[in-house]
PDB file of C-alpha atoms and ligand atoms in Angstrom:
ATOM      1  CA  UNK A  37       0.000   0.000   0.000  1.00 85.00           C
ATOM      2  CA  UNK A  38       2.659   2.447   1.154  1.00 86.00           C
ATOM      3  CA  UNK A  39       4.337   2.117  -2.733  1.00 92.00           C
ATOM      4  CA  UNK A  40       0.411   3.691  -4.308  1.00 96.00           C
ATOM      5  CA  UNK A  41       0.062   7.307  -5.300  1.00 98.00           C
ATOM      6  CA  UNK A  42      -0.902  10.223  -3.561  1.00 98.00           C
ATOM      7  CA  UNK A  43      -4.214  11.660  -4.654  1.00 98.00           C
ATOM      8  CA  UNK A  44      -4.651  14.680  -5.370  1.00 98.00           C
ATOM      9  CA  UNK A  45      -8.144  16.949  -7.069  1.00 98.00           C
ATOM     10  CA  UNK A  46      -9.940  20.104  -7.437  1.00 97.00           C
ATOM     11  CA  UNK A  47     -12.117  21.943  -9.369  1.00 96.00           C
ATOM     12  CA  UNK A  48      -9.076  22.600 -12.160  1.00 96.00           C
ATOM     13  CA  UNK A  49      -5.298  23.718 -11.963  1.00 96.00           C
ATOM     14  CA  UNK A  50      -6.059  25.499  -8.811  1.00 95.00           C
ATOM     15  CA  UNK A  51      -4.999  22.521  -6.982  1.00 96.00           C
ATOM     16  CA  UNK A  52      -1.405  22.253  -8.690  1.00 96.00           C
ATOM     17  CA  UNK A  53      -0.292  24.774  -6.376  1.00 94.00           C
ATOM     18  CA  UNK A  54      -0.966  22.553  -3.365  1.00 96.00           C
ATOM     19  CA  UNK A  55       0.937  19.428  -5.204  1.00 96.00           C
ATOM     20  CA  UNK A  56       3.794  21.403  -6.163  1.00 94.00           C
ATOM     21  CA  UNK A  57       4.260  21.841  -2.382  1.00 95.00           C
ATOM     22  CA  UNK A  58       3.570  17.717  -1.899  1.00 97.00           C
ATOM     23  CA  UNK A  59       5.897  16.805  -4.369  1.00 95.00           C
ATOM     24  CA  UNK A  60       8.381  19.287  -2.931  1.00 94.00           C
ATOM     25  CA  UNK A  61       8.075  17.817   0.900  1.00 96.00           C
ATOM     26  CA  UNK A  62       7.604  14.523  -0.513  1.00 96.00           C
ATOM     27  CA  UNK A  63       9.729  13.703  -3.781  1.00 94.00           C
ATOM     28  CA  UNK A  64       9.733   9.558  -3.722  1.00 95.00           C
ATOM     29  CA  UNK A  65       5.946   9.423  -3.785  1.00 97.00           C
ATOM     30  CA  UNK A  66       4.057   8.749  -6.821  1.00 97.00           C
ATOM     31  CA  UNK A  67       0.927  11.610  -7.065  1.00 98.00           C
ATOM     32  CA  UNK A  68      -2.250  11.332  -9.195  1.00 98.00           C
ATOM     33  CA  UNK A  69      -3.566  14.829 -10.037  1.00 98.00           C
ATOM     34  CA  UNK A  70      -7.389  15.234 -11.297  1.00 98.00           C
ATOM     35  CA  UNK A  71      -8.104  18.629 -12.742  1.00 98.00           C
ATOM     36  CA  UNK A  72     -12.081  18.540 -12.365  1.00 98.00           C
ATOM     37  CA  UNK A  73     -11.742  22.057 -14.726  1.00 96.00           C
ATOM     38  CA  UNK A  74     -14.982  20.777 -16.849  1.00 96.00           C
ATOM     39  CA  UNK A  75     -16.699  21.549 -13.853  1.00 96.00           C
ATOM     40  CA  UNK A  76     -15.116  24.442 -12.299  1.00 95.00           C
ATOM     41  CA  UNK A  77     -15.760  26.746 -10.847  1.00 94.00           C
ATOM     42  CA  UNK A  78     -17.008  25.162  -7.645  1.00 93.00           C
ATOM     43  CA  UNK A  79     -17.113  28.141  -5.676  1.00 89.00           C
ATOM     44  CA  UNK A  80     -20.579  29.326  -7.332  1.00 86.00           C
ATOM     45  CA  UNK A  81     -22.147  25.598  -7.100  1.00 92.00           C
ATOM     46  CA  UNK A  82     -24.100  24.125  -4.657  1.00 94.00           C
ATOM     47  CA  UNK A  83     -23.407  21.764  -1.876  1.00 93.00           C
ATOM     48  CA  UNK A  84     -24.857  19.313  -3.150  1.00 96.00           C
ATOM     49  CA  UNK A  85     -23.340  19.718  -6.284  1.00 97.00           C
ATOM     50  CA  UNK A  86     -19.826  19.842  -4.754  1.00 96.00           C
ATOM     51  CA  UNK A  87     -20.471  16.743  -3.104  1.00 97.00           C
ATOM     52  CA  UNK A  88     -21.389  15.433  -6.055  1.00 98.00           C
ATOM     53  CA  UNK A  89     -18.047  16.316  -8.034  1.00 98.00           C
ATOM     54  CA  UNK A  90     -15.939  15.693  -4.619  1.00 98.00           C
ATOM     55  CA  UNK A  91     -17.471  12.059  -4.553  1.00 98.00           C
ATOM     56  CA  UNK A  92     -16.883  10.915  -8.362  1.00 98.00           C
ATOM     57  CA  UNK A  93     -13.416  12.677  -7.859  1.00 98.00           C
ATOM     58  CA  UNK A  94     -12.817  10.601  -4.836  1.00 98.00           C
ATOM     59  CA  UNK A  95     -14.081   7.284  -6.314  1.00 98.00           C
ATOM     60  CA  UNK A  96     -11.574   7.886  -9.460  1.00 98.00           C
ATOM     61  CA  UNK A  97      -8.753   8.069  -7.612  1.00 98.00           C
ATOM     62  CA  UNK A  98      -9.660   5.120  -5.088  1.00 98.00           C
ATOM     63  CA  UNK A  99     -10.107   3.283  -8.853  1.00 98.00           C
ATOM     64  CA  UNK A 100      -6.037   4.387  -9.344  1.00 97.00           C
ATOM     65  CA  UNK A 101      -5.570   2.687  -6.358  1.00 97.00           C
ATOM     66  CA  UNK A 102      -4.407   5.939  -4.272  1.00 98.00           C
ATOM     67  CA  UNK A 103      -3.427   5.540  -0.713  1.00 98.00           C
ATOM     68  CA  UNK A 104      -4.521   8.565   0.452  1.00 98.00           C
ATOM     69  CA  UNK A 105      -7.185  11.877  -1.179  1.00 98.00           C
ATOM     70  CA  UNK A 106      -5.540  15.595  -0.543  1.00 98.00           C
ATOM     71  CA  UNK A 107      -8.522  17.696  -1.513  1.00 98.00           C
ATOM     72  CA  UNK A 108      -7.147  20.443  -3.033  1.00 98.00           C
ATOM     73  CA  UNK A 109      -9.870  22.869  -2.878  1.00 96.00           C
ATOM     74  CA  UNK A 110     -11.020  25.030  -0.398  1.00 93.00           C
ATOM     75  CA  UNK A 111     -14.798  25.103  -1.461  1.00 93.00           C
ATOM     76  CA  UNK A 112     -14.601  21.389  -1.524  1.00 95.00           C
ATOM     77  CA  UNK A 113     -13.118  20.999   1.390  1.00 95.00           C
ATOM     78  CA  UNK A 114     -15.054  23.319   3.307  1.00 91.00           C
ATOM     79  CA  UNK A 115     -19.053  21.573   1.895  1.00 91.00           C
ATOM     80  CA  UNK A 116     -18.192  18.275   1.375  1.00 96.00           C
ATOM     81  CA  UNK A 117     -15.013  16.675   3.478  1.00 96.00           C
ATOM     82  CA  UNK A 118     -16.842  15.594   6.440  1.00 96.00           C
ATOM     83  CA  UNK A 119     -18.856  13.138   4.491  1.00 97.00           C
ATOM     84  CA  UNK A 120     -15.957  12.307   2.383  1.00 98.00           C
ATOM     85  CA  UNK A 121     -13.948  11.224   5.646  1.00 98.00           C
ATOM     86  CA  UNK A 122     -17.606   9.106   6.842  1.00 98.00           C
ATOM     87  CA  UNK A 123     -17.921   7.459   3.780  1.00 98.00           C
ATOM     88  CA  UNK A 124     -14.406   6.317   2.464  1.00 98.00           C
ATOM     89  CA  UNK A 125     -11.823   4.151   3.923  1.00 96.00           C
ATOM     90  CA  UNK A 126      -9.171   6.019   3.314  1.00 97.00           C
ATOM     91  CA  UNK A 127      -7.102   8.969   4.684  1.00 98.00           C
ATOM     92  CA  UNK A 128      -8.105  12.599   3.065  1.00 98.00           C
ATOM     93  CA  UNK A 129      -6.539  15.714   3.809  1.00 98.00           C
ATOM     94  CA  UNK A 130      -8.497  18.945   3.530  1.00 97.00           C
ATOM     95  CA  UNK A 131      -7.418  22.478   3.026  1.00 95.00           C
ATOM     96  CA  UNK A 132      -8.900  25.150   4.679  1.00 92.00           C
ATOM     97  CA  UNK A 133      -8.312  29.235   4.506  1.00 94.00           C
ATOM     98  CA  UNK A 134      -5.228  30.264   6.570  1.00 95.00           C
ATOM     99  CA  UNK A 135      -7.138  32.351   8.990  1.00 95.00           C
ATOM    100  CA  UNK A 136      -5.518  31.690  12.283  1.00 95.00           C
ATOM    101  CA  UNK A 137      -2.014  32.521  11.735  1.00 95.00           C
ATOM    102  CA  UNK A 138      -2.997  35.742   9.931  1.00 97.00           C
ATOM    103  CA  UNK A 139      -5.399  36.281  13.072  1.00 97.00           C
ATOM    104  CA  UNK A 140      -2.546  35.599  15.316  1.00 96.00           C
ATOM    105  CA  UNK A 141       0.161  37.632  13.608  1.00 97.00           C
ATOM    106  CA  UNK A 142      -1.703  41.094  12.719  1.00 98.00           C
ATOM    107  CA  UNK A 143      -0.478  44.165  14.149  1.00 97.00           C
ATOM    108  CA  UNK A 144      -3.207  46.673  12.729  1.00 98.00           C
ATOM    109  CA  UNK A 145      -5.925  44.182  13.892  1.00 98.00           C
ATOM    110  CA  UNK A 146      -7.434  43.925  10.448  1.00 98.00           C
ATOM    111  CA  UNK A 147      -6.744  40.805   7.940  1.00 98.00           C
ATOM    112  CA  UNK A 148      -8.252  40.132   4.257  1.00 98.00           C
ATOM    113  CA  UNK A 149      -9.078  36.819   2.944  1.00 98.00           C
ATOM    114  CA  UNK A 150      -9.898  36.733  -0.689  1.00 98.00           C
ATOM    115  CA  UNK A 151     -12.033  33.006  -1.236  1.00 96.00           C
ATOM    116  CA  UNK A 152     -14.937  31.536  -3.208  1.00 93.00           C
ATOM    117  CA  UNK A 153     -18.703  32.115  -2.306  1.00 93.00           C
ATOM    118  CA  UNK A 154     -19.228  28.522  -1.433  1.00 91.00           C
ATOM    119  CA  UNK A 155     -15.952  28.948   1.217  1.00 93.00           C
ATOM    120  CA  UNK A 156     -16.934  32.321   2.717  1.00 95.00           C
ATOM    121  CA  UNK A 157     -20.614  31.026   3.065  1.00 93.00           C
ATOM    122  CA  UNK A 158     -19.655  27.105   4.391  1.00 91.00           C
ATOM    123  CA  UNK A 159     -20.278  26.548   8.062  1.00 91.00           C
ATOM    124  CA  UNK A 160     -16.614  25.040   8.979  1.00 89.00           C
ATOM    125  CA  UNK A 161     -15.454  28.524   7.495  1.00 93.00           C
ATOM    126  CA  UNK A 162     -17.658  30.280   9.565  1.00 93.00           C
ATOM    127  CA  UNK A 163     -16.782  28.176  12.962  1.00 93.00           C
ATOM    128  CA  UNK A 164     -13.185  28.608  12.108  1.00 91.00           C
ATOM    129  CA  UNK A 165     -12.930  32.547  11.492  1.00 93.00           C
ATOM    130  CA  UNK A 166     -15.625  33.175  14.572  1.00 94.00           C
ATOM    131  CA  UNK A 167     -12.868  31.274  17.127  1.00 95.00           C
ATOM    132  CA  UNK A 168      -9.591  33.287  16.016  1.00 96.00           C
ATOM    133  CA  UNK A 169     -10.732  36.605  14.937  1.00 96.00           C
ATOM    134  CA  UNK A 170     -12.941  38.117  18.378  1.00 95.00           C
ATOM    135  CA  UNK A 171     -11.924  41.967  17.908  1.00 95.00           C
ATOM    136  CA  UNK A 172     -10.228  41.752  14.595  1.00 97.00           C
ATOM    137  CA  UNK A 173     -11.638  43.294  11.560  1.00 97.00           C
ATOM    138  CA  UNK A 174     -11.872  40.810   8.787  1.00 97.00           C
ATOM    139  CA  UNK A 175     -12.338  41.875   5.489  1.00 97.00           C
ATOM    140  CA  UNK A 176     -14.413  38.752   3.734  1.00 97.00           C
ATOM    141  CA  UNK A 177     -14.069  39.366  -0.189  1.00 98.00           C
ATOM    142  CA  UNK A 178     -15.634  37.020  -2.735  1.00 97.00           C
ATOM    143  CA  UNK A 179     -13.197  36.178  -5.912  1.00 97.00           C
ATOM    144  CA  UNK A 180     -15.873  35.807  -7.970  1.00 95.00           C
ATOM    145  CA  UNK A 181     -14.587  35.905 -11.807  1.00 96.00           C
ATOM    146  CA  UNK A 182     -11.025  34.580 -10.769  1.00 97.00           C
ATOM    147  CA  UNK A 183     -10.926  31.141 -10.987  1.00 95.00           C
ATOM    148  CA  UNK A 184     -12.639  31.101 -14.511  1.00 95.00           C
ATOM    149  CA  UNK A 185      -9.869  33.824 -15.372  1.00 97.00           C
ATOM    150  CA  UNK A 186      -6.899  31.586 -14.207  1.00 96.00           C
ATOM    151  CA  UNK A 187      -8.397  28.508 -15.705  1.00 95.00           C
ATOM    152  CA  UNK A 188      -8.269  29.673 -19.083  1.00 95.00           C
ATOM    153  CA  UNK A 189      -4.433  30.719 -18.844  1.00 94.00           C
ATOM    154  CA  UNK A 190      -5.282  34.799 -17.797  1.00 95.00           C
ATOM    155  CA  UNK A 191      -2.740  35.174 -14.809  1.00 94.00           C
ATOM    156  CA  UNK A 192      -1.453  38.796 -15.174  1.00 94.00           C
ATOM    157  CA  UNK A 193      -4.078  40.175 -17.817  1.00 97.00           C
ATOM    158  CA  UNK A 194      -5.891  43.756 -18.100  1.00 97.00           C
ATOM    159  CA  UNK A 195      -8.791  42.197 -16.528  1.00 98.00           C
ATOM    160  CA  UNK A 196      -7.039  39.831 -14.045  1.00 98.00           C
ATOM    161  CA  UNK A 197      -5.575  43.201 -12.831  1.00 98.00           C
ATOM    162  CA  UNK A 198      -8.910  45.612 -13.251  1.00 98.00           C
ATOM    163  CA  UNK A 199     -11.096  42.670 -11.095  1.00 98.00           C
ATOM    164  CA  UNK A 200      -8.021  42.164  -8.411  1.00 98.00           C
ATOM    165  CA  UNK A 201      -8.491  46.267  -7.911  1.00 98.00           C
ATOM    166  CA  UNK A 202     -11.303  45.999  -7.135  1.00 98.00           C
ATOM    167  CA  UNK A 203     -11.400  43.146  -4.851  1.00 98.00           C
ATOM    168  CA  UNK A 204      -8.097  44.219  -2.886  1.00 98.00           C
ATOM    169  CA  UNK A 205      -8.415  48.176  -2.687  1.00 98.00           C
ATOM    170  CA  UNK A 206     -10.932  47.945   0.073  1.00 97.00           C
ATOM    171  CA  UNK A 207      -8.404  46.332   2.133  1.00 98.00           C
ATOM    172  CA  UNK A 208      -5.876  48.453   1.545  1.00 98.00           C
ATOM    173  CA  UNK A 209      -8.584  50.995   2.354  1.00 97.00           C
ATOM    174  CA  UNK A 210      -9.004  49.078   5.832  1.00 98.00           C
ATOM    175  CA  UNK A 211      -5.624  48.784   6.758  1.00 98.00           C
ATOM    176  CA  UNK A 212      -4.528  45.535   6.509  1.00 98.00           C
ATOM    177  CA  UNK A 213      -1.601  43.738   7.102  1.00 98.00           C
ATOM    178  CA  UNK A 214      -2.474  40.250   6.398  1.00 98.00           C
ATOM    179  CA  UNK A 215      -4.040  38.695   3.286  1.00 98.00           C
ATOM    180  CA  UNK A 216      -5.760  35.389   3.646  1.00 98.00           C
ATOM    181  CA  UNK A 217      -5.863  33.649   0.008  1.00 97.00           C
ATOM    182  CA  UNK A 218      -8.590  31.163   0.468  1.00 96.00           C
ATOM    183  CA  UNK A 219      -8.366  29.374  -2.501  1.00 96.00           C
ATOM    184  CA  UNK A 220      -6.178  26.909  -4.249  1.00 95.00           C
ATOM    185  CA  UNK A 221      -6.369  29.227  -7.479  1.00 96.00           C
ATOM    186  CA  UNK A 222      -4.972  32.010  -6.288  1.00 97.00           C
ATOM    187  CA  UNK A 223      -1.132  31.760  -4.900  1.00 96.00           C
ATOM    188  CA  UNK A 224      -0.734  31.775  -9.127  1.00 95.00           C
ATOM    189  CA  UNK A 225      -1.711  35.251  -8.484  1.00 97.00           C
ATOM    190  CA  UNK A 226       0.831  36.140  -5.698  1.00 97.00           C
ATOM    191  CA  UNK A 227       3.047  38.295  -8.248  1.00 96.00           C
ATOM    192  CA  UNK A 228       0.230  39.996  -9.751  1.00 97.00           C
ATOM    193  CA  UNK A 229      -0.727  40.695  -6.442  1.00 98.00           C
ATOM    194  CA  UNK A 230       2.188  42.300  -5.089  1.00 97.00           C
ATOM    195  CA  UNK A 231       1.666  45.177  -7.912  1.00 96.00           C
ATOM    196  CA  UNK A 232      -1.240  46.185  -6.267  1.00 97.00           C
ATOM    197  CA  UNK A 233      -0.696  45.901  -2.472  1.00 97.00           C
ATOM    198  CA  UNK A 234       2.891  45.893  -2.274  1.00 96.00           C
ATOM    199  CA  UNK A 235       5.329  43.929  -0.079  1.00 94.00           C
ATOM    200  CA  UNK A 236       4.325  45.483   3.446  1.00 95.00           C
ATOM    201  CA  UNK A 237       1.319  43.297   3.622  1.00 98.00           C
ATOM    202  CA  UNK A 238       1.936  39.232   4.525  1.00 98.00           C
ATOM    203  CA  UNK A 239       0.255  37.037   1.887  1.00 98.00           C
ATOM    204  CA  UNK A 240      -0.376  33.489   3.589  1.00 97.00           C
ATOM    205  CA  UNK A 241      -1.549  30.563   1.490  1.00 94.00           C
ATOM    206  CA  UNK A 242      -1.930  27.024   3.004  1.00 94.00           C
ATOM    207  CA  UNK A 243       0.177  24.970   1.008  1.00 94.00           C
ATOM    208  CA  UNK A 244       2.698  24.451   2.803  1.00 94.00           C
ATOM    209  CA  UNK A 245       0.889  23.562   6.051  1.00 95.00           C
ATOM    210  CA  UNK A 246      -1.340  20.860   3.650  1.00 97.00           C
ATOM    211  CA  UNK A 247       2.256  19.082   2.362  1.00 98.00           C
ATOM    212  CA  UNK A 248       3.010  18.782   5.774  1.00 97.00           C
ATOM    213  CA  UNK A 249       0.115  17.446   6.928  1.00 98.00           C
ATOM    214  CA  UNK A 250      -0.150  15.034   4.177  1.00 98.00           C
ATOM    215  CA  UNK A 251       3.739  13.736   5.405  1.00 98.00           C
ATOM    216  CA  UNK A 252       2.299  13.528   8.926  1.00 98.00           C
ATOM    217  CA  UNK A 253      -0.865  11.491   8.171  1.00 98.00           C
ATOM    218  CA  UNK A 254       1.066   8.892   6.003  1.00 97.00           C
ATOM    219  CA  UNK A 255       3.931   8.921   8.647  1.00 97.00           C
ATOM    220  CA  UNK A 256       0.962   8.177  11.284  1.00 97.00           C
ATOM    221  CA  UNK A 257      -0.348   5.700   8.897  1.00 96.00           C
ATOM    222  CA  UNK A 258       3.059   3.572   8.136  1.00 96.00           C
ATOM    223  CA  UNK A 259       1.939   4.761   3.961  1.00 96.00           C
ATOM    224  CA  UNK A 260       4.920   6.430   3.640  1.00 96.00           C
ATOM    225  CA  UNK A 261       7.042   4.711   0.974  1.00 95.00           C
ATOM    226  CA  UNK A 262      10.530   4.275   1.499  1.00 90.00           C
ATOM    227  CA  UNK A 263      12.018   3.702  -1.797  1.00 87.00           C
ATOM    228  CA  UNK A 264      14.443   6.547  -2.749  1.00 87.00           C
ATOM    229  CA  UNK A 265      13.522   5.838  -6.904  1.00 87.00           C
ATOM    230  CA  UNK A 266      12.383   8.585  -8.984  1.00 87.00           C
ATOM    231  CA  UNK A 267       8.646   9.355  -8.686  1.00 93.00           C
ATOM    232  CA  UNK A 268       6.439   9.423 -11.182  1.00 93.00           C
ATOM    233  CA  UNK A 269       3.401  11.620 -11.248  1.00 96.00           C
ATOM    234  CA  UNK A 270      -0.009  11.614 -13.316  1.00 97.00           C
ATOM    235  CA  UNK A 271      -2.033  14.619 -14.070  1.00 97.00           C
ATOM    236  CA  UNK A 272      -5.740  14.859 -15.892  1.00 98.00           C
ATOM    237  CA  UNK A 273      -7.894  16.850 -17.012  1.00 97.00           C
ATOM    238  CA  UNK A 274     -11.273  16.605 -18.056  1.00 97.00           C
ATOM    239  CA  UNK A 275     -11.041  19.912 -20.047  1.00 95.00           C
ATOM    240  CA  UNK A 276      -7.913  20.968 -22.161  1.00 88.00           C
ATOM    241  CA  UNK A 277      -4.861  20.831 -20.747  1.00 93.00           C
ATOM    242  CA  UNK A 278      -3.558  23.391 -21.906  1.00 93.00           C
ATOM    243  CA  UNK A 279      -3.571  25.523 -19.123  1.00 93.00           C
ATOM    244  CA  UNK A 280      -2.794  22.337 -16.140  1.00 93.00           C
ATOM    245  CA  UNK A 281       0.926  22.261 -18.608  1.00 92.00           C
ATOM    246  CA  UNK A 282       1.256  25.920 -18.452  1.00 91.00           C
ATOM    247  CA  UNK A 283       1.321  25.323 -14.578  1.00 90.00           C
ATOM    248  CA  UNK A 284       3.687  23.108 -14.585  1.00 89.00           C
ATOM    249  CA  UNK A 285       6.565  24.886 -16.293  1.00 84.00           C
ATOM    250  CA  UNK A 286       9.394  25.309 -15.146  1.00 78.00           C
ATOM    251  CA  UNK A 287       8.844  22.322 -13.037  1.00 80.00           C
ATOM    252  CA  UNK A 288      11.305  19.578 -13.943  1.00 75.00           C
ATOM    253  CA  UNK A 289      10.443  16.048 -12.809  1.00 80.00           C
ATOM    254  CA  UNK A 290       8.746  13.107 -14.564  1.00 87.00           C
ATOM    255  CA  UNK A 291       5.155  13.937 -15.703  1.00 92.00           C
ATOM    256  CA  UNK A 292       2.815  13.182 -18.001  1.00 94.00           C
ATOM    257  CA  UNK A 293      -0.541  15.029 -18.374  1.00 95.00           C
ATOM    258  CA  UNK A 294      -3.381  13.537 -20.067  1.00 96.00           C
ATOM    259  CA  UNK A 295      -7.382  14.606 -20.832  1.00 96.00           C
ATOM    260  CA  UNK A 296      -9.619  11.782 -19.275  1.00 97.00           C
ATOM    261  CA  UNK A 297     -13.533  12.631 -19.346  1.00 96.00           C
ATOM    262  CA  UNK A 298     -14.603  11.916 -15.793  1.00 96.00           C
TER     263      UNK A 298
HETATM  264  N1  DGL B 206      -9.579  25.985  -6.113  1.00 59.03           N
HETATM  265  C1  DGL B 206     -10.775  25.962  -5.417  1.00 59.03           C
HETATM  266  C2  DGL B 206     -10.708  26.439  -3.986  1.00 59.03           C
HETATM  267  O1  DGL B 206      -9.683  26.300  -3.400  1.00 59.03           O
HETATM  268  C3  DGL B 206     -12.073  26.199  -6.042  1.00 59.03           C
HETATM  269  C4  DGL B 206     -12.287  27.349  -6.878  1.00 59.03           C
HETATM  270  C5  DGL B 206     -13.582  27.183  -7.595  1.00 59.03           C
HETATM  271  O2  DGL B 206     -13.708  26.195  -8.306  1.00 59.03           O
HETATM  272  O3  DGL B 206     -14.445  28.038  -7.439  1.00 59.03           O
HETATM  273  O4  DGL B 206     -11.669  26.915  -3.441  1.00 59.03           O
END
């Protein structure tokens, strides 16, 4: 078991950012990435929608024979990982806005978090922000038009750059020092962001804290695998791939990237 894949899905390349940071903690494990970008964006869907696309994800990777599920999406994450972890015999690892370190570190007492509709409205979001952020002023924005934007390639465009104005100059407005990105999508944006707010203000994503939870779980679980040969790693798409390769430049390990209707 501990020689099978890591799993790995979201709505589309969003995710990519997360495995990038798994296959950097983690480089002798196999990964299976599914880019659910037909279906994307989730953010706008319902619940029971998500948990419709989180559960055929789930059950395709289970088919690949993966050890353990990283959900790689916030909004999925957030609707539908409870009933993924009640219903599957398997490990999953969820990833969930960065809220509490921002909360912790501010100095100016107000933090931004730029996320989907169907994050910013899900209860575990709501449970989360209301225990770390008594007497801070948090600055809830929804991304809507992003993800769309960043799945078709746009990272740094005229209207990447006109809707991230709008979005971000109300923080700057309210004076904050922390910015919250609260989707999967977005670190893609981090240099387009820093035009507009600058380098004052501390952008936090959750990668990082997801790879290493994902090495603690399979440590827990005796799934790590040992062998010390090069990894091989498996991406999809279900719509083109263009964009999922233009992700993954500049990235130099053995890939292959294929479109699979799923
Ligand atoms: N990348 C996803 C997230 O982290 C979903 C974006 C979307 O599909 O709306 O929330």
């Amino acid at each position: 078991m501990s020689k099978q894949a890591i799993g790995v899905f979201d709505s589309g390349v969003g995710g990519v950012s997360i495995w990038k940071e798994i296959t950097a903690l983690l480089p002798f494990e196999d990964t299976v990435y599914l880019a659910d970008s037909k279906n994307a964006p989730y953010g706008q869907k319902s619940k029971e929608k998500i948990l419709e696309y989180c559960i055929k994800n789930t059950e395709l990777l289970i088919e690949k024979g993966c050890k353990i599920v990283v959900v790689a999406c916030n909004t999925a994450t957030t609707n539908a990982i409870a009933f993924l972890r009640e219903n599957y015999n398997i490990p999953f690892i969820g990833i969930e806005p960065a809220i509490k370190p921002a909360a912790l570190q501010t100095r100016t007492n107000a933090i931004g978090i730029l996320a989907t509709r169907g994050t910013l409205s899900s209860e575990l979001f709501h449970t989360t922000s209301q225990k770390f952020t008594a007497g801070i002023e948090v600055i809830e924005q929804i991304g809507e038009g992003i993800v769309p934007l960043i799945e078709a390639g746009q990272i740094d465009s005229p209207e990447m750059i006109a809707l991230l104005k709008q979005y971000l100059n109300p923080m700057l407005d309210a004076n904050i020092d922390h910015l919250v990105l609260g989707c999967s999508h977005y670190p893609f944006l981090i240099p387009t962001i820093k035009k507009i707010i600058g380098d004052t203000i501390t952008i936090i994503d959750s990668g990082e804290a997801v790879a290493k939870q994902t090495d603690a779980i399979l440590k827990e679980r005796n799934l790590l695998n040992n062998s010390t040969s090069i990894s091989h790693h498996k991406l999809y798409s279900n719509s083109q791939i263009e964009t999922l390769s233009l992700m993954l430049q500049e990235w130099n390990h053995q890939y292959t990237i294929k479109k699979l209707n799923f």
